[in-house]
Amino acid sequence: MSTVKELIPPRPAPPQAGRPTTPARVIGGAMMLLWICLGLGLIAMMISNWDQEKFLRYGPRFLSGLWTTLSLVGISIVFGALLSVPITFGRMSSNRLAGAVSYAYVYVFRGTPLLAQLFLIYYGLGSFRPVLQAMDLWWFFRDAWYCGILALTLNTAAYQAEILRGAIRSVPRGQREGAAALGLPKGVTFRKIIVPQALIVALRPYGNEIILMIKGSAVVSIVTVLDLMGETQYAFSRTFDYQTYLWAAIFYLTIVEVLRHSWAAIERRLTQHLKR
């Protein structure tokens, strides 16, 4: 029987291999440097051209427009989520009529521009004023705010329905088979097994949809809704200072970044059990 008399002396870790310099890395670094210089230039220009009077006059209007944008998107997202549920079940239904109606809805609202949908609701339905007055609905369709909410809700419902349907379809069939083998009812299986897994899969697409809605909501300014973009256009029409649009871009970028990091934190929290 042999024994070890001498131990192998400790050795330092091998040096890490250096990353070679490639044309792609050089171009990427140059573009990053260019963007940094442009950003610093914009910041310096905004500081040098700072106008206290304009800030005091139009700052509150920007904050009011920001609140309008957030409330508009929040209401639309909530109502769109509620509307997307029956659309999702219609798309997954074996009933041909329900499937055809749901497919047509999703096809139309995903295949046409949001601006065109807004115009059809605000200007198109306004042509039927006598009918709407007879149905006591004119108070709704004469207000640009309500028309904007309706257009955004119908649009996001189509996208959310496809997100939810894809997430439900992504759950492996074995989950249903295992639940059936345990004797669980289909309703319990769907609510407590399928839906929780589907929502985790749909979490990131839902976040992307909310970000797209925040940026897409700027179209409501065309129909006289004074959201963030509407207040920006108002300030520009009074001052002819293009920095108003830079401030609007900063506001939108801040909203998107806050939402992105918040959504990433929620995703990390809900998917801790999936990490090893």
CSV table of C-alpha atoms in Angstrom, one decimal:
chain,number,residue,atom,x,y,z
A,1,MET,CA,0.0,0.0,0.0
A,2,SER,CA,1.5,3.3,-1.1
A,3,THR,CA,1.2,6.6,0.7
A,4,VAL,CA,1.8,10.2,-0.4
A,5,LYS,CA,4.9,11.6,1.3
A,6,GLU,CA,5.0,15.0,-0.5
A,7,LEU,CA,2.1,17.3,-1.3
A,8,ILE,CA,2.0,19.3,-4.6
A,9,PRO,CA,3.0,22.9,-3.7
A,10,PRO,CA,0.3,25.5,-4.3
A,11,ARG,CA,0.4,27.2,-7.6
A,12,PRO,CA,-1.1,30.6,-8.7
A,13,ALA,CA,-4.1,30.6,-10.9
A,14,PRO,CA,-3.3,30.7,-14.6
A,15,PRO,CA,-3.5,34.2,-16.1
A,16,GLN,CA,-6.7,35.0,-17.9
A,17,ALA,CA,-6.4,35.1,-21.6
A,18,GLY,CA,-6.7,38.6,-22.9
A,19,ARG,CA,-9.6,39.5,-25.2
A,20,PRO,CA,-8.2,40.2,-28.7
A,21,THR,CA,-8.8,43.6,-30.3
A,22,THR,CA,-11.2,43.1,-33.2
A,23,PRO,CA,-12.6,45.6,-35.7
A,24,ALA,CA,-16.1,45.1,-34.1
A,25,ARG,CA,-14.7,46.1,-30.6
A,26,VAL,CA,-13.0,49.1,-32.0
A,27,ILE,CA,-16.1,50.3,-33.9
A,28,GLY,CA,-18.2,49.6,-30.8
A,29,GLY,CA,-15.9,51.6,-28.5
A,30,ALA,CA,-15.8,54.5,-31.0
A,31,MET,CA,-19.6,54.6,-31.2
A,32,MET,CA,-19.9,54.5,-27.5
A,33,LEU,CA,-17.5,57.4,-27.2
A,34,LEU,CA,-19.4,59.3,-29.8
A,35,TRP,CA,-22.7,58.8,-27.9
A,36,ILE,CA,-21.0,59.9,-24.6
A,37,CYS,CA,-19.7,63.1,-26.3
A,38,LEU,CA,-23.2,63.8,-27.8
A,39,GLY,CA,-24.8,63.3,-24.4
A,40,LEU,CA,-22.3,65.5,-22.6
A,41,GLY,CA,-22.8,68.2,-25.3
A,42,LEU,CA,-26.5,68.1,-24.9
A,43,ILE,CA,-26.2,68.5,-21.1
A,44,ALA,CA,-23.7,71.3,-21.4
A,45,MET,CA,-26.0,73.1,-24.0
A,46,MET,CA,-29.1,72.7,-21.7
A,47,ILE,CA,-27.1,74.1,-18.7
A,48,SER,CA,-25.8,77.0,-20.7
A,49,ASN,CA,-29.2,77.9,-22.2
A,50,TRP,CA,-31.1,77.5,-18.9
A,51,ASP,CA,-34.0,79.9,-18.7
A,52,GLN,CA,-35.5,80.2,-15.2
A,53,GLU,CA,-38.6,82.1,-16.4
A,54,LYS,CA,-39.5,79.3,-18.9
A,55,PHE,CA,-38.9,76.7,-16.2
A,56,LEU,CA,-41.2,78.4,-13.8
A,57,ARG,CA,-43.9,79.0,-16.4
A,58,TYR,CA,-44.0,75.6,-18.2
A,59,GLY,CA,-42.5,73.3,-15.5
A,60,PRO,CA,-45.9,72.8,-13.8
A,61,ARG,CA,-47.5,72.1,-17.2
A,62,PHE,CA,-44.9,69.4,-17.9
A,63,LEU,CA,-45.7,67.8,-14.5
A,64,SER,CA,-49.4,67.9,-15.3
A,65,GLY,CA,-48.8,66.3,-18.7
A,66,LEU,CA,-46.6,63.6,-17.0
A,67,TRP,CA,-49.5,62.7,-14.6
A,68,THR,CA,-51.9,62.6,-17.6
A,69,THR,CA,-49.6,60.2,-19.5
A,70,LEU,CA,-49.2,57.9,-16.5
A,71,SER,CA,-52.9,57.9,-15.6
A,72,LEU,CA,-53.8,57.3,-19.3
A,73,VAL,CA,-51.4,54.4,-19.7
A,74,GLY,CA,-52.3,52.9,-16.3
A,75,ILE,CA,-56.0,52.9,-16.9
A,76,SER,CA,-55.6,51.5,-20.4
A,77,ILE,CA,-53.3,48.7,-19.2
A,78,VAL,CA,-55.7,47.6,-16.5
A,79,PHE,CA,-58.8,47.7,-18.7
A,80,GLY,CA,-56.8,46.1,-21.6
A,81,ALA,CA,-55.8,43.2,-19.3
A,82,LEU,CA,-59.4,42.6,-18.3
A,83,LEU,CA,-60.5,42.6,-21.9
A,84,SER,CA,-57.6,40.4,-23.0
A,85,VAL,CA,-58.8,37.5,-20.9
A,86,PRO,CA,-62.0,36.7,-22.9
A,87,ILE,CA,-60.1,37.3,-26.1
A,88,THR,CA,-57.5,34.8,-25.0
A,89,PHE,CA,-60.1,32.2,-24.2
A,90,GLY,CA,-61.8,32.9,-27.5
A,91,ARG,CA,-58.5,32.3,-29.4
A,92,MET,CA,-58.0,29.1,-27.5
A,93,SER,CA,-61.6,27.9,-27.8
A,94,SER,CA,-62.6,25.0,-30.0
A,95,ASN,CA,-65.7,27.0,-31.0
A,96,ARG,CA,-65.2,28.3,-34.5
A,97,LEU,CA,-67.3,31.4,-34.1
A,98,ALA,CA,-65.5,32.5,-30.9
A,99,GLY,CA,-62.1,31.7,-32.5
A,100,ALA,CA,-62.9,33.6,-35.7
A,101,VAL,CA,-64.1,36.7,-33.8
A,102,SER,CA,-61.1,36.7,-31.5
A,103,TYR,CA,-58.7,36.2,-34.3
A,104,ALA,CA,-60.3,39.0,-36.3
A,105,TYR,CA,-60.0,41.4,-33.3
A,106,VAL,CA,-56.4,40.6,-32.7
A,107,TYR,CA,-55.6,40.7,-36.4
A,108,VAL,CA,-57.1,44.1,-36.9
A,109,PHE,CA,-55.8,45.9,-33.8
A,110,ARG,CA,-52.3,44.4,-34.2
A,111,GLY,CA,-52.1,45.0,-37.9
A,112,THR,CA,-53.2,48.7,-38.1
A,113,PRO,CA,-51.5,51.7,-36.6
A,114,LEU,CA,-52.6,53.0,-33.2
A,115,LEU,CA,-52.9,56.5,-34.7
A,116,ALA,CA,-55.4,55.3,-37.3
A,117,GLN,CA,-57.4,53.5,-34.6
A,118,LEU,CA,-57.5,56.7,-32.6
A,119,PHE,CA,-58.7,58.7,-35.5
A,120,LEU,CA,-61.4,56.2,-36.3
A,121,ILE,CA,-62.7,56.4,-32.8
A,122,TYR,CA,-62.4,60.1,-32.2
A,123,TYR,CA,-63.3,61.4,-35.7
A,124,GLY,CA,-65.0,58.4,-37.3
A,125,LEU,CA,-67.5,57.7,-34.5
A,126,GLY,CA,-68.1,61.4,-34.2
A,127,SER,CA,-69.8,61.3,-37.6
A,128,PHE,CA,-72.6,59.2,-35.9
A,129,ARG,CA,-73.4,61.9,-33.4
A,130,PRO,CA,-77.2,61.6,-33.7
A,131,VAL,CA,-77.1,57.8,-33.1
A,132,LEU,CA,-74.7,58.2,-30.1
A,133,GLN,CA,-76.9,60.9,-28.6
A,134,ALA,CA,-79.9,58.7,-29.0
A,135,MET,CA,-78.0,55.9,-27.2
A,136,ASP,CA,-76.8,58.4,-24.5
A,137,LEU,CA,-73.1,57.8,-25.4
A,138,TRP,CA,-72.2,61.1,-26.9
A,139,TRP,CA,-70.8,62.4,-23.6
A,140,PHE,CA,-68.2,59.7,-23.9
A,141,PHE,CA,-67.2,60.0,-27.6
A,142,ARG,CA,-67.1,63.8,-27.6
A,143,ASP,CA,-64.3,63.8,-25.0
A,144,ALA,CA,-60.8,63.3,-26.4
A,145,TRP,CA,-59.7,61.8,-23.1
A,146,TYR,CA,-62.2,59.0,-23.1
A,147,CYS,CA,-61.5,58.3,-26.8
A,148,GLY,CA,-57.8,58.1,-26.1
A,149,ILE,CA,-58.4,55.6,-23.3
A,150,LEU,CA,-60.7,53.5,-25.5
A,151,ALA,CA,-58.2,53.5,-28.3
A,152,LEU,CA,-55.3,52.5,-26.1
A,153,THR,CA,-57.3,49.9,-24.3
A,154,LEU,CA,-58.5,48.2,-27.5
A,155,ASN,CA,-55.0,48.2,-28.9
A,156,THR,CA,-53.2,46.9,-25.8
A,157,ALA,CA,-55.9,44.2,-25.3
A,158,ALA,CA,-55.0,42.6,-28.6
A,159,TYR,CA,-51.3,42.4,-27.7
A,160,GLN,CA,-51.9,41.3,-24.2
A,161,ALA,CA,-54.2,38.6,-25.4
A,162,GLU,CA,-51.5,37.2,-27.6
A,163,ILE,CA,-49.0,37.4,-24.8
A,164,LEU,CA,-51.3,35.5,-22.4
A,165,ARG,CA,-52.2,32.9,-25.0
A,166,GLY,CA,-48.5,32.3,-25.9
A,167,ALA,CA,-47.6,32.0,-22.2
A,168,ILE,CA,-50.4,29.5,-21.5
A,169,ARG,CA,-49.4,27.4,-24.5
A,170,SER,CA,-45.8,27.4,-23.3
A,171,VAL,CA,-46.7,25.4,-20.2
A,172,PRO,CA,-45.8,21.8,-20.9
A,173,ARG,CA,-48.6,19.4,-21.5
A,174,GLY,CA,-47.2,17.1,-18.8
A,175,GLN,CA,-48.4,19.6,-16.1
A,176,ARG,CA,-52.0,19.0,-17.1
A,177,GLU,CA,-51.4,15.3,-17.4
A,178,GLY,CA,-49.9,15.1,-13.9
A,179,ALA,CA,-52.7,17.1,-12.4
A,180,ALA,CA,-55.3,14.8,-14.1
A,181,ALA,CA,-53.4,11.8,-12.7
A,182,LEU,CA,-53.8,13.3,-9.2
A,183,GLY,CA,-57.5,13.7,-9.8
A,184,LEU,CA,-57.5,17.5,-9.8
A,185,PRO,CA,-60.4,19.2,-11.5
A,186,LYS,CA,-59.6,21.1,-14.7
A,187,GLY,CA,-60.6,24.5,-13.1
A,188,VAL,CA,-58.2,24.0,-10.2
A,189,THR,CA,-55.5,22.8,-12.5
A,190,PHE,CA,-55.8,25.9,-14.7
A,191,ARG,CA,-56.0,28.4,-11.8
A,192,LYS,CA,-53.3,26.9,-9.5
A,193,ILE,CA,-50.9,25.2,-11.9
A,194,ILE,CA,-51.2,26.6,-15.4
A,195,VAL,CA,-51.8,30.3,-14.7
A,196,PRO,CA,-49.0,30.9,-12.2
A,197,GLN,CA,-46.4,29.3,-14.6
A,198,ALA,CA,-47.9,31.2,-17.5
A,199,LEU,CA,-47.7,34.5,-15.8
A,200,ILE,CA,-44.0,34.1,-15.0
A,201,VAL,CA,-43.4,33.4,-18.7
A,202,ALA,CA,-45.5,36.4,-19.7
A,203,LEU,CA,-43.9,38.8,-17.1
A,204,ARG,CA,-41.2,40.2,-19.4
A,205,PRO,CA,-43.5,40.6,-22.5
A,206,TYR,CA,-46.0,42.4,-20.3
A,207,GLY,CA,-43.2,44.8,-19.2
A,208,ASN,CA,-42.3,45.4,-22.8
A,209,GLU,CA,-45.9,46.1,-23.7
A,210,ILE,CA,-46.3,48.7,-20.9
A,211,ILE,CA,-43.1,50.4,-22.2
A,212,LEU,CA,-44.5,50.5,-25.7
A,213,MET,CA,-47.7,51.9,-24.4
A,214,ILE,CA,-46.0,54.7,-22.6
A,215,LYS,CA,-44.2,55.7,-25.8
A,216,GLY,CA,-47.2,55.1,-28.0
A,217,SER,CA,-49.5,57.1,-25.8
A,218,ALA,CA,-47.9,60.3,-27.2
A,219,VAL,CA,-50.3,60.0,-30.2
A,220,VAL,CA,-53.3,61.2,-28.1
A,221,SER,CA,-51.8,64.7,-28.2
A,222,ILE,CA,-53.0,64.9,-31.8
A,223,VAL,CA,-56.6,64.8,-30.6
A,224,THR,CA,-56.1,67.6,-28.1
A,225,VAL,CA,-55.3,65.5,-25.0
A,226,LEU,CA,-52.7,67.5,-23.0
A,227,ASP,CA,-50.5,64.6,-22.0
A,228,LEU,CA,-46.7,65.0,-21.7
A,229,MET,CA,-46.3,65.4,-25.5
A,230,GLY,CA,-49.3,67.7,-25.7
A,231,GLU,CA,-47.9,70.0,-23.1
A,232,THR,CA,-44.5,69.9,-24.9
A,233,GLN,CA,-46.1,71.0,-28.1
A,234,TYR,CA,-47.9,73.7,-26.3
A,235,ALA,CA,-44.7,75.0,-24.7
A,236,PHE,CA,-42.9,74.8,-28.0
A,237,SER,CA,-45.6,76.8,-29.8
A,238,ARG,CA,-45.2,79.6,-27.2
A,239,THR,CA,-41.4,79.6,-27.0
A,240,PHE,CA,-40.1,78.0,-30.2
A,241,ASP,CA,-37.4,76.5,-28.1
A,242,TYR,CA,-36.6,73.0,-29.2
A,243,GLN,CA,-35.2,72.1,-25.8
A,244,THR,CA,-38.8,71.5,-24.7
A,245,TYR,CA,-38.7,68.3,-26.8
A,246,LEU,CA,-35.4,67.4,-25.1
A,247,TRP,CA,-37.0,67.7,-21.7
A,248,ALA,CA,-39.9,65.6,-22.9
A,249,ALA,CA,-37.5,62.9,-24.1
A,250,ILE,CA,-35.8,63.0,-20.7
A,251,PHE,CA,-39.1,62.5,-19.0
A,252,TYR,CA,-40.0,59.5,-21.2
A,253,LEU,CA,-36.6,58.0,-20.8
A,254,THR,CA,-36.8,58.4,-17.0
A,255,ILE,CA,-40.2,56.7,-17.0
A,256,VAL,CA,-39.0,53.8,-19.1
A,257,GLU,CA,-35.8,53.3,-17.1
A,258,VAL,CA,-37.7,53.3,-13.7
A,259,LEU,CA,-40.2,50.9,-15.1
A,260,ARG,CA,-37.6,48.6,-16.6
A,261,HIS,CA,-35.6,48.3,-13.4
A,262,SER,CA,-38.7,47.9,-11.3
A,263,TRP,CA,-40.0,45.2,-13.6
A,264,ALA,CA,-36.6,43.4,-13.5
A,265,ALA,CA,-36.7,43.5,-9.7
A,266,ILE,CA,-40.2,42.0,-9.7
A,267,GLU,CA,-39.0,39.3,-12.1
A,268,ARG,CA,-36.0,38.4,-10.0
A,269,ARG,CA,-38.2,38.2,-7.0
A,270,LEU,CA,-40.8,35.9,-8.6
A,271,THR,CA,-38.2,33.6,-10.3
A,272,GLN,CA,-35.9,33.0,-7.3
A,273,HIS,CA,-37.0,29.4,-7.2
A,274,LEU,CA,-35.9,28.8,-10.8
A,275,LYS,CA,-32.3,29.9,-10.2
A,276,ARG,CA,-29.6,27.4,-9.1
